Amino acid sequence: MKLLCCIALLICPLLFSAQNQYDFPVDNINALIQNGTCIVNHSEFDIGSISDVFDGNTSSLARSANINPLVITLTFPFPVSFSGSEVFHSYGDGWWSLEVADTEDDLLSQSGTYEQLFSMSALMDAVPQIKTFDLQSKRIIRMTVRRTSGDDYVHLNEWKLINAFASVELTSICIEPSEVWLLPDSEFEVSATGRDAQGLSYSLQTDINWNILNTDICSIAPENGKAVVNAGDTGTTWLTATWKGLEKHIPVSVVNQFKPMTSATRPVNVVLVIIDPPIEAEEGLRFHQRFGWDDPINLTNALRDSMNSAGAGAVSYQIVDIYDEAILYTDFQGTIITVDSMYRMFLEPGWTTFHQLEQIGGSIQFDYNGLLTAHNFCSQSDSGQIDEIWVYSMPFTGMYESRLTGEGAFWYNSPPLSGNPCIGQLPIMGFNYERGVAEAMHSFGHRVESAMAHTFGRWDYGASEKNDWEKFASYDEAVPGQAHCGNVHFPPNGISDYDYENQSFVSSQAGNWAYYPFLFQFEKTFNCMEWGCSHLGYMSWWFHHLPHFTCRNKDGILNNWWAYIVDYQEGKLLETETSACICKYVEDMTSTLSAIERTKIEIYPNPSQGFVTLDLREVQHEELTLEIYNPYGVKVKRVFIKGYELEMLDLQDLPPAIYSVLIYDGTGTMKSQGTMIIISH
């Protein structure tokens, strides 16, 4: 796995004098799972996801895939104290048990720190059950739910820990994002998080003090541990957050225009499967030729180019292999249909048989696992040879527009596919050469919707505090006065499905997504002429607005949504490898800061092997303090400098990495900063 975030950084100082205890409630397990703090293992679901178990909504549920009992294990990096638990189970009676331990070995062996808090406590259908006990403080919590009436599909609506809290020692704090970029008359909310010795992040909501260096450039309005930064004059200044002696500074730039950095290009290896066999009765003509449909090869090339353009440099789809199938993988009422039978049904006026079978649920099914087995696609996927499969076929083959298989597969505008040896997640797209590129992008768009709803854990236009995906997909009919980019079926001014030619004007915030994650509230009024009043035009317009930038947003989600669209598991891994405290959002950060600070330091050679020279001739000084911070924002060295314009430093004690160098004068005022790279000694 390659780290896709930018490594050439300019960062600000992170100072701390002592560790500080931070007490916090463990009341949002979904958020802890989302940011990787809590590791969750659970039985396979065929409906819903683990987020439905902890969303506080008893109307949503996760259902085990014919697995009874259902087991969920939560593992925390710190002890969690709690004195009770509540569960809501539906569609039958059952029982539940709860076990805790501090280590996985103790949990498995039921020894050492292991405790069973209760066993086989009765559950009634759709009735909340609460169990209380003496205060516990453990790192691992395992719940088992068995259904005792009906079938073996366990329906779990909700699970809560009662009075749950934890305490950790913080060693540093961070402002997220690590840079703020504003347009004139705009504002943006920042937040502060703490870091412990393990590098884990914790939201800080109290005892935060905010300060802005130059109030002419921007002002701040603190609230509940966060601060809204309001733009004033153009220029760059510094924002400081302080919590119990820990301090962090970040640059804030107000400019007339800026462009976030595009994430590094992700090559996507696609294997193309063409189901367009020759028809014997038509002297070898293929289906697309006989019925006047488009050539699947031409459609594939056009779709590839369209998707690469839509990805704006973040993705590069490339066809690495083509399988020209001589057979069909379509099961008609229990039998794989022959090429001749498929051909004859297409000769029927109005395609009567197809439509009749279509009305009988499950009568037409595509043999996905048969296709995967025939070409060993799971092995190709798990070895990294291919990233996804595109299948181009005639209509009525029983394919979904998109489907996902592999461990942890989720709803992908279709149920997850099981019954094969795929380990890594493998997307399978089903395209139809009776239709055009617009319809293929449309199908891909539904995949995007599924991936992003899963990434953000919700898609609810009625939510009072909308996540970024809900904002992106908002259209005026669903969220009056708050239209952004719309969804695949509803453009910003849409009032019905596929309303791509709507001439009505709408006020939309779609243009703000060019600055993501710095979402502003500037509006523009337009109608369908914005995308040419066509299906294909809207698909291209919509895809081009998808965020494809470096770093992470305030919720810890990558600003490059294509990472989740291409490979959700890879996207989640990249979240953990992308620093929220140190990240470069905009290309021209260096020149902007240098102009504002009016002083600079030269570090050479850079990269170095441990010996460097500092050129301080532009820094007016009698006594300076130089501080060096590692990529995690931890200070690793302090050097006092007296009166030398050229300073030689021996840094061989520092391991190879990217370091930030900050220089202060005798009053503690930052004079300059720079980045230093040390390679192997």
XYZ file of C-alpha atoms in Angstrom:
681
model
C 0.000 0.000 0.000
C 1.437 3.360 -1.007
C 0.704 6.437 1.047
C -1.164 8.771 -1.261
C -0.981 11.987 0.770
C 1.589 14.657 0.033
C 4.859 14.414 1.975
C 6.396 17.841 1.364
C 4.865 19.775 4.222
C 5.040 23.084 6.033
C 3.750 22.722 9.582
C 3.531 24.796 12.721
C 4.845 24.208 16.223
C 3.354 21.772 18.675
C 4.391 22.477 22.239
C 3.690 20.543 25.400
C 5.099 20.560 28.857
C 3.431 17.610 30.526
C 0.900 14.907 29.953
C -2.679 15.800 30.754
C -5.554 13.532 31.714
C -8.602 13.720 29.482
C -11.915 12.202 30.599
C -14.574 11.664 27.970
C -17.859 9.791 27.500
C -17.900 6.722 25.275
C -21.310 7.565 23.863
C -20.646 7.511 20.121
C -19.219 4.111 19.301
C -19.928 4.642 15.602
C -17.539 7.600 15.582
C -14.851 5.577 17.368
C -15.284 2.761 14.856
C -15.215 5.252 11.982
C -11.927 6.854 13.032
C -10.285 3.524 13.821
C -10.115 3.974 17.591
C -12.486 1.071 18.278
C -11.910 -2.171 16.376
C -15.108 -4.134 15.840
C -15.497 -7.768 14.792
C -18.919 -9.244 14.154
C -20.819 -12.042 12.463
C -21.588 -11.458 8.782
C -24.622 -9.257 8.048
C -26.891 -9.600 5.023
C -28.978 -6.545 5.891
C -27.660 -3.321 7.389
C -24.220 -2.679 8.843
C -22.535 -2.310 12.203
C -23.325 1.411 12.150
C -27.032 0.544 12.383
C -26.357 -1.144 15.735
C -24.971 2.034 17.318
C -26.962 4.793 15.564
C -29.479 5.340 18.377
C -32.350 4.402 16.050
C -34.374 1.289 16.893
C -36.022 1.436 13.453
C -32.754 0.515 11.741
C -31.152 -2.898 12.174
C -28.347 -5.234 11.195
C -29.349 -8.821 10.404
C -27.019 -11.783 10.629
C -26.693 -13.774 7.420
C -28.447 -16.926 8.656
C -25.991 -17.035 11.562
C -27.229 -17.774 15.071
C -25.955 -16.589 17.509
C -24.807 -13.161 16.387
C -21.546 -12.113 18.075
C -20.092 -8.574 18.242
C -16.722 -7.809 19.844
C -15.537 -4.270 20.572
C -11.813 -3.736 21.225
C -10.624 -0.386 22.595
C -7.005 0.825 23.012
C -7.906 2.053 26.512
C -10.078 0.675 29.336
C -13.749 1.636 29.031
C -15.667 1.953 32.282
C -19.398 1.209 32.215
C -22.078 -0.031 34.586
C -24.745 -1.447 32.323
C -25.837 -2.376 28.835
C -29.011 -2.102 26.786
C -30.062 -4.091 23.742
C -33.045 -3.986 21.370
C -33.748 -7.162 19.392
C -36.685 -7.786 17.031
C -38.492 -10.449 14.983
C -38.470 -13.090 17.683
C -37.486 -13.886 21.256
C -33.998 -14.880 22.367
C -31.252 -14.310 24.933
C -28.038 -12.319 25.253
C -24.749 -12.599 27.116
C -21.983 -10.100 27.861
C -18.283 -10.827 28.484
C -15.276 -8.547 29.078
C -11.489 -8.844 29.272
C -8.352 -6.765 28.863
C -6.656 -8.996 26.280
C -7.824 -11.168 23.415
C -6.015 -14.185 24.907
C -7.875 -13.742 28.197
C -11.183 -13.458 26.337
C -10.578 -16.598 24.278
C -9.246 -18.664 27.200
C -11.744 -17.184 29.664
C -8.955 -16.641 32.169
C -6.951 -13.816 33.756
C -8.859 -10.555 33.307
C -11.885 -12.333 31.801
C -15.319 -11.832 33.357
C -18.774 -12.918 32.267
C -21.079 -10.099 33.331
C -24.223 -12.126 32.657
C -25.243 -15.152 30.626
C -28.312 -16.064 28.548
C -30.492 -13.233 29.816
C -33.922 -13.356 28.181
C -34.806 -11.115 25.237
C -38.370 -10.333 24.203
C -39.303 -9.349 20.676
C -39.048 -5.548 20.167
C -38.723 -4.795 23.884
C -35.624 -2.927 25.177
C -33.657 -5.003 27.676
C -31.349 -3.366 30.238
C -28.840 -5.082 32.507
C -26.897 -3.213 35.191
C -23.921 -4.408 37.218
C -20.961 -3.166 39.240
C -18.729 -0.684 37.420
C -16.451 -2.467 34.944
C -13.284 -1.161 33.299
C -12.085 -3.324 30.415
C -10.632 -2.982 26.929
C -12.622 -5.740 25.184
C -16.405 -6.189 25.320
C -18.161 -9.096 23.615
C -21.916 -9.477 23.219
C -23.673 -12.639 22.042
C -27.307 -12.602 20.889
C -29.187 -15.812 20.104
C -32.589 -15.982 18.485
C -34.706 -18.774 19.965
C -37.896 -18.429 17.902
C -38.287 -18.427 14.144
C -35.278 -18.843 11.857
C -31.545 -18.227 12.388
C -31.519 -14.636 11.102
C -30.758 -12.498 14.162
C -32.219 -8.973 13.955
C -30.265 -6.546 16.127
C -31.606 -2.995 16.182
C -29.520 -1.349 18.892
C -26.814 -1.943 21.492
C -25.663 0.603 24.073
C -23.196 0.796 26.931
C -24.623 2.598 29.955
C -22.638 5.329 31.755
C -19.602 4.536 29.642
C -16.499 6.727 29.902
C -12.731 6.535 29.555
C -9.620 8.442 30.674
C -6.436 8.919 28.669
C -3.257 10.980 28.961
C -2.860 13.540 26.165
C 0.622 14.481 25.014
C -0.258 16.985 22.292
C -3.138 18.748 20.606
C -4.014 19.319 16.999
C -6.177 21.780 15.082
C -8.178 20.232 12.267
C -7.673 21.050 9.503
C -3.960 21.838 9.759
C -4.389 24.777 7.356
C -7.365 27.045 6.800
C -8.040 28.640 3.426
C -10.784 31.228 3.070
C -12.258 33.349 0.336
C -13.292 36.922 1.191
C -16.602 37.051 3.114
C -16.454 33.335 3.901
C -16.184 31.363 7.112
C -15.083 27.907 8.178
C -15.312 25.894 11.389
C -12.204 24.360 12.953
C -11.939 21.958 15.868
C -9.285 20.824 18.306
C -8.343 17.246 19.065
C -5.939 15.719 21.528
C -3.366 13.018 20.838
C -2.181 10.356 23.274
C 1.147 8.521 23.236
C -0.290 5.992 20.754
C -1.201 8.767 18.325
C -4.943 8.250 18.813
C -7.180 11.276 18.442
C -9.815 12.593 20.860
C -12.270 15.413 20.302
C -11.776 18.292 22.747
C -14.906 20.199 23.703
C -13.975 22.045 26.895
C -11.070 24.128 28.236
C -10.030 25.212 24.727
C -8.715 28.745 24.294
C -8.547 30.172 20.772
C -6.507 33.142 19.594
C -5.880 34.778 16.224
C -2.647 36.699 15.656
C -3.936 39.318 13.194
C -7.613 40.172 13.663
C -7.618 42.335 10.529
C -7.219 39.200 8.416
C -9.806 37.127 10.221
C -11.746 36.839 13.455
C -12.835 33.809 15.460
C -16.002 32.860 17.318
C -15.354 30.021 19.787
C -18.193 27.641 20.678
C -18.242 24.206 22.379
C -14.575 23.501 21.799
C -14.739 24.610 18.161
C -14.187 27.953 16.506
C -15.676 29.600 13.434
C -13.037 31.533 11.491
C -14.462 34.527 9.620
C -12.508 36.062 6.740
C -11.490 39.735 6.792
C -8.681 41.283 4.729
C -6.654 39.090 2.395
C -3.412 37.814 3.861
C -2.105 35.074 6.124
C -2.059 34.934 9.910
C -1.831 32.321 12.665
C -4.573 30.617 14.662
C -3.632 29.190 18.072
C -5.461 26.656 20.242
C -4.406 26.050 23.853
C -5.618 23.271 26.157
C -4.183 22.812 29.661
C -0.743 24.030 28.635
C -0.665 22.213 25.290
C -0.549 24.523 22.294
C -0.922 24.319 18.532
C -0.610 26.947 15.766
C -1.877 26.723 12.177
C -1.770 29.207 9.281
C -4.992 30.870 8.102
C -4.944 32.365 4.602
C -7.580 34.655 3.114
C -7.113 34.817 -0.656
C -9.174 35.770 -3.678
C -8.882 32.301 -5.168
C -7.273 28.963 -4.373
C -7.321 25.398 -5.645
C -6.992 22.385 -3.336
C -4.340 19.857 -4.296
C -5.605 16.860 -6.257
C -4.814 13.550 -4.623
C -2.162 11.374 -6.266
C -3.528 9.437 -9.239
C -4.801 5.964 -8.377
C -4.424 3.521 -11.324
C -7.475 1.239 -11.505
C -6.926 -2.069 -13.285
C -10.153 -3.168 -14.952
C -10.834 -6.535 -16.503
C -13.501 -6.336 -19.199
C -15.907 -9.225 -19.749
C -17.909 -9.035 -22.985
C -21.040 -11.181 -23.206
C -21.835 -10.751 -26.887
C -21.445 -14.218 -28.410
C -21.913 -14.997 -32.100
C -25.410 -16.205 -33.101
C -25.274 -19.379 -35.172
C -28.660 -18.724 -36.779
C -27.413 -15.340 -37.951
C -24.187 -16.637 -39.549
C -22.027 -15.563 -36.640
C -23.365 -12.049 -36.148
C -23.008 -10.940 -32.557
C -25.978 -9.687 -30.546
C -24.989 -6.043 -30.788
C -24.609 -6.350 -34.554
C -27.857 -8.262 -35.113
C -30.026 -5.899 -33.082
C -28.313 -2.630 -33.956
C -26.799 -1.888 -30.565
C -23.486 -0.189 -29.848
C -20.186 -2.054 -29.992
C -19.218 -2.917 -26.362
C -15.547 -2.220 -27.064
C -16.339 1.301 -28.263
C -18.636 1.844 -25.284
C -15.955 0.631 -22.878
C -13.341 2.971 -24.304
C -15.743 5.899 -24.135
C -16.760 5.040 -20.573
C -13.127 4.662 -19.474
C -12.227 8.053 -20.918
C -15.321 9.663 -19.382
C -14.578 8.287 -15.928
C -10.936 9.360 -16.112
C -12.026 12.857 -17.083
C -14.600 12.915 -14.290
C -11.977 11.853 -11.756
C -9.987 15.032 -12.509
C -6.660 13.251 -12.132
C -7.454 11.275 -8.976
C -8.117 8.038 -10.879
C -6.875 6.414 -14.060
C -9.015 3.513 -15.256
C -7.202 1.174 -17.586
C -8.418 -2.016 -19.259
C -5.804 -4.674 -18.478
C -7.538 -7.744 -19.946
C -10.572 -8.635 -22.049
C -12.589 -11.863 -21.849
C -14.847 -12.472 -24.837
C -17.402 -14.946 -23.508
C -18.845 -17.608 -25.803
C -21.503 -18.558 -23.237
C -24.083 -16.788 -21.101
C -24.110 -16.746 -17.294
C -27.823 -16.060 -17.024
C -30.051 -18.401 -15.040
C -33.655 -18.434 -16.281
C -35.852 -20.184 -13.701
C -33.101 -22.560 -12.635
C -31.408 -23.217 -15.991
C -28.505 -21.424 -17.650
C -29.959 -20.131 -20.898
C -28.335 -20.981 -24.206
C -27.247 -18.419 -26.756
C -29.892 -19.629 -29.220
C -32.723 -19.393 -26.653
C -31.660 -15.865 -25.670
C -31.585 -14.868 -29.336
C -35.081 -16.229 -30.018
C -36.571 -14.362 -27.080
C -35.165 -11.122 -28.428
C -37.059 -11.825 -31.674
C -40.400 -11.739 -29.826
C -42.432 -8.572 -30.394
C -42.226 -6.407 -27.298
C -39.869 -8.943 -25.675
C -42.890 -10.505 -24.019
C -41.172 -13.432 -22.283
C -38.437 -11.236 -20.854
C -40.930 -8.849 -19.323
C -43.088 -11.651 -17.951
C -40.092 -13.294 -16.269
C -38.916 -9.940 -14.991
C -42.172 -9.552 -13.068
C -41.529 -12.846 -11.257
C -38.969 -12.053 -8.595
C -35.767 -14.091 -8.904
C -36.678 -15.664 -12.244
C -33.708 -14.097 -14.040
C -30.395 -14.251 -12.159
C -26.805 -13.760 -13.207
C -24.325 -16.418 -12.083
C -21.718 -14.072 -10.599
C -19.816 -16.800 -8.810
C -19.750 -18.908 -11.955
C -18.060 -16.047 -13.774
C -15.591 -15.480 -10.927
C -14.694 -19.172 -10.868
C -14.347 -19.505 -14.638
C -11.527 -16.962 -14.751
C -10.105 -17.185 -11.245
C -11.018 -13.538 -10.695
C -10.892 -13.755 -6.894
C -7.258 -14.801 -7.017
C -6.468 -12.061 -9.545
C -8.137 -9.521 -7.280
C -6.483 -10.676 -4.063
C -3.054 -10.658 -5.715
C -3.555 -7.078 -6.918
C -3.666 -7.884 -10.644
C -7.149 -6.449 -11.053
C -9.176 -3.893 -9.095
C -12.634 -4.416 -10.569
C -14.655 -6.158 -13.272
C -16.730 -4.475 -15.956
C -19.244 -6.730 -17.704
C -20.853 -5.530 -20.924
C -23.834 -7.652 -21.968
C -27.194 -7.566 -23.713
C -30.338 -6.650 -21.699
C -32.093 -9.143 -19.391
C -29.028 -11.025 -18.184
C -30.013 -10.602 -14.532
C -27.058 -8.421 -13.556
C -27.257 -5.630 -11.022
C -25.812 -2.285 -12.072
C -23.097 -2.771 -9.476
C -22.306 -5.485 -6.961
C -19.595 -5.962 -4.334
C -18.029 -9.173 -3.097
C -15.221 -9.990 -0.664
C -14.827 -9.699 3.087
C -16.840 -6.847 4.547
C -18.820 -6.334 1.336
C -21.816 -4.046 1.838
C -24.886 -2.811 -0.022
C -23.687 -1.659 -3.445
C -27.011 -0.770 -5.009
C -27.464 -4.533 -4.579
C -26.963 -7.125 -1.829
C -23.376 -8.185 -1.044
C -22.245 -11.236 -3.023
C -21.054 -14.242 -1.013
C -20.275 -17.862 -1.880
C -16.823 -17.331 -3.391
C -13.220 -17.247 -2.094
C -12.670 -13.490 -2.633
C -10.920 -11.903 0.352
C -10.359 -8.332 -0.784
C -13.426 -6.413 -1.898
C -14.049 -6.707 -5.635
C -16.584 -4.451 -7.422
C -18.438 -5.934 -10.406
C -20.152 -3.517 -12.769
C -22.988 -4.633 -15.046
C -23.345 -2.520 -18.206
C -25.712 -2.919 -21.134
C -24.646 -2.248 -24.720
C -28.246 -1.585 -25.711
C -27.718 1.682 -23.809
C -25.096 4.405 -24.055
C -22.323 5.978 -21.994
C -24.801 8.117 -20.043
C -26.554 5.037 -18.696
C -23.227 3.373 -17.864
C -22.114 6.433 -15.890
C -25.554 6.437 -14.281
C -24.975 2.859 -13.088
C -21.549 3.861 -11.802
C -23.168 6.800 -10.042
C -25.357 4.484 -7.964
C -22.197 2.668 -6.925
C -20.787 6.017 -5.805
C -23.934 6.709 -3.784
C -23.692 3.340 -2.028
C -19.978 3.717 -1.306
C -20.325 7.234 0.089
C -23.419 6.482 2.177
C -21.470 3.571 3.677
C -18.379 5.734 4.210
C -20.296 8.463 6.027
C -22.563 5.956 7.791
C -25.798 7.651 6.737
C -27.794 9.211 3.924
C -30.696 11.108 5.451
C -31.960 14.334 3.931
C -33.970 14.909 7.103
C -30.912 14.954 9.391
C -30.573 18.215 11.290
C -26.751 18.118 11.129
C -25.998 16.806 7.667
C -22.738 15.044 6.916
C -20.765 16.098 3.858
C -22.238 13.368 1.656
C -25.781 14.419 2.562
C -24.878 18.014 1.713
C -23.286 17.027 -1.608
C -26.327 14.987 -2.689
C -28.914 17.590 -1.595
C -31.378 18.935 -4.159
C -33.955 21.659 -3.710
C -37.042 19.443 -3.722
C -35.657 17.351 -0.831
C -33.906 20.157 1.081
C -35.583 23.445 0.126
C -33.121 26.312 -0.182
C -30.105 24.053 0.456
C -29.416 22.479 -2.942
C -25.863 21.391 -3.698
C -25.053 18.861 -6.449
C -28.037 16.520 -6.242
C -27.942 12.754 -6.678
C -27.900 10.435 -9.661
C -31.661 10.642 -10.242
C -32.348 14.186 -9.038
C -30.269 17.167 -10.211
C -30.241 20.269 -7.965
C -33.470 21.549 -9.570
C -35.033 18.119 -10.119
C -38.622 17.417 -9.065
C -38.867 13.855 -10.413
C -36.575 10.974 -11.358
C -34.277 11.592 -14.348
C -35.278 15.279 -14.464
C -32.128 16.259 -16.340
C -33.866 18.675 -18.752
C -35.608 20.785 -16.122
C -35.527 24.428 -17.235
C -36.480 25.800 -13.807
C -33.846 27.889 -12.068
C -32.456 26.886 -8.691
C -30.069 28.482 -6.216
C -27.306 25.926 -5.554
C -24.108 25.697 -3.512
C -22.558 23.209 -5.951
C -19.669 25.550 -6.791
C -18.324 25.373 -3.244
C -17.208 21.768 -3.753
C -14.278 23.042 -5.815
C -12.728 24.128 -2.477
C -13.457 21.021 -0.432
C -13.052 20.462 2.491
C -13.390 24.234 2.899
C -17.122 24.280 2.276
C -18.530 27.768 2.004
C -22.091 28.915 1.404
C -21.751 30.887 -1.798
C -24.685 30.312 -4.141
C -25.202 30.401 -7.873
C -28.513 30.356 -9.729
C -28.774 28.135 -12.795
C -30.988 25.632 -14.609
C -30.226 22.548 -16.674
C -28.136 24.597 -19.105
C -25.399 24.251 -16.456
C -24.864 20.679 -17.766
C -26.336 20.995 -21.246
C -29.805 19.701 -20.338
C -28.859 16.097 -21.126
C -28.442 12.849 -19.206
C -24.797 12.490 -20.221
C -24.099 16.140 -19.483
C -25.498 15.863 -15.972
C -23.584 12.662 -15.226
C -20.335 14.325 -16.255
C -21.175 17.505 -14.299
C -22.085 15.504 -11.181
C -18.978 13.308 -11.243
C -16.697 16.314 -11.756
C -17.954 17.797 -8.491
C -16.938 14.765 -6.415
C -14.114 15.713 -3.993
C -10.743 14.395 -5.161
C -8.299 16.285 -2.952
C -5.522 15.599 -0.443
C -5.791 15.268 3.353
C -8.848 14.540 5.512
C -11.963 16.418 6.546
C -13.022 17.297 10.104
C -14.600 13.849 10.558
C -11.423 11.984 9.606
C -12.739 11.026 6.159
C -10.456 11.477 3.164
C -11.022 14.537 1.006
C -10.538 12.211 -1.964
C -13.814 10.302 -2.167
C -12.525 8.264 -5.101
C -10.427 6.286 -2.630
C -13.629 4.757 -1.210
C -15.289 4.442 -4.604
C -12.372 2.486 -6.075
C -11.552 0.382 -2.989
C -13.396 1.064 0.260
C -10.979 -1.000 2.349
C -8.013 0.856 0.884
C -9.721 4.153 1.635
C -10.189 3.202 5.283
C -6.518 2.218 5.513
C -5.439 5.498 3.949
C -7.423 7.354 6.609
C -5.097 5.930 9.261
C -2.019 6.819 7.175
C -3.085 10.407 6.517
C -2.180 12.872 9.244
C -4.842 15.378 10.251
C -2.252 17.501 12.079
C 0.238 17.752 9.245
C -1.138 17.870 5.734
C -0.762 20.105 2.697
C -4.076 21.235 1.234
C -3.118 23.868 -1.327
C -0.219 23.864 -3.759
C 1.126 27.388 -3.200
C 1.299 27.226 0.613
C 5.064 27.839 0.723
C 5.164 31.051 -1.273
C 2.148 32.492 0.535
C 3.650 31.983 3.977
C 7.072 33.203 2.953
C 5.591 36.435 1.629
C 3.588 37.002 4.769
C 6.383 36.204 7.206
C 8.971 38.276 5.282
C 11.725 36.063 6.693
C 12.935 32.683 5.680
C 15.498 30.070 6.514
C 17.489 28.029 4.074
C 18.312 24.444 5.003
C 20.855 22.651 2.861
C 21.542 20.064 1.722
C 17.882 19.067 1.784
C 17.377 16.105 1.751
C 20.409 15.464 3.907
C 22.105 12.556 5.630
C 22.118 14.186 9.036
C 24.462 17.171 8.618
C 22.781 20.454 7.623
C 23.581 24.147 7.367
C 21.039 26.801 8.346
C 21.285 30.079 6.468
C 19.838 32.636 8.893
C 21.020 35.803 7.214
C 17.476 37.075 6.618
C 16.442 36.508 10.234
C 17.356 39.509 12.388
C 18.492 38.098 15.706
C 20.796 38.103 18.660
C 19.489 34.887 20.187
C 17.269 32.307 18.517
C 15.689 29.008 19.501
C 15.328 26.326 16.873
C 12.814 23.517 17.404
C 12.455 20.382 15.294
C 9.217 18.371 15.084
C 8.738 14.882 13.672
C 5.931 13.967 11.217
C 3.559 13.338 14.135
C 3.987 16.842 15.502
C 6.156 15.781 18.444
C 9.127 17.981 19.313
C 12.301 15.914 19.059
C 15.068 18.535 19.389
C 15.664 22.092 20.606
C 18.805 24.065 19.697
C 19.850 27.513 20.985
C 21.609 29.708 18.395
C 23.640 32.844 19.172
C 24.664 35.386 16.577
C 25.694 33.128 13.692
C 24.445 33.709 10.174
C 25.406 30.182 9.108
C 24.744 27.471 11.666
C 26.040 23.896 11.263
C 23.943 21.152 12.864
C 24.688 17.480 13.431
C 21.320 15.701 13.309
C 22.514 12.119 12.891
C 20.626 11.176 16.046
C 17.329 11.758 14.223
C 15.907 8.850 12.213
C 15.110 9.337 8.512
C 11.840 11.284 8.166
C 10.284 14.595 7.200
C 10.792 17.192 9.939
C 9.493 20.704 10.506
C 11.913 23.370 11.693
C 10.612 26.418 13.578
C 12.652 29.398 14.774
C 11.699 31.758 17.624
C 13.351 34.932 18.824
C 14.131 35.719 22.457
C 10.534 36.858 23.107
C 9.081 33.551 21.937
C 7.755 35.018 18.675
C 7.956 32.681 15.710
C 10.304 34.178 13.120
C 10.291 31.528 10.425
C 9.676 27.912 9.552
C 10.779 25.321 7.050
C 10.743 21.649 6.163
C 13.718 19.336 6.385
C 14.033 15.824 5.010
C 16.582 13.418 6.448
C 17.318 10.319 4.426
C 19.329 7.280 5.511
C 22.599 8.171 7.271
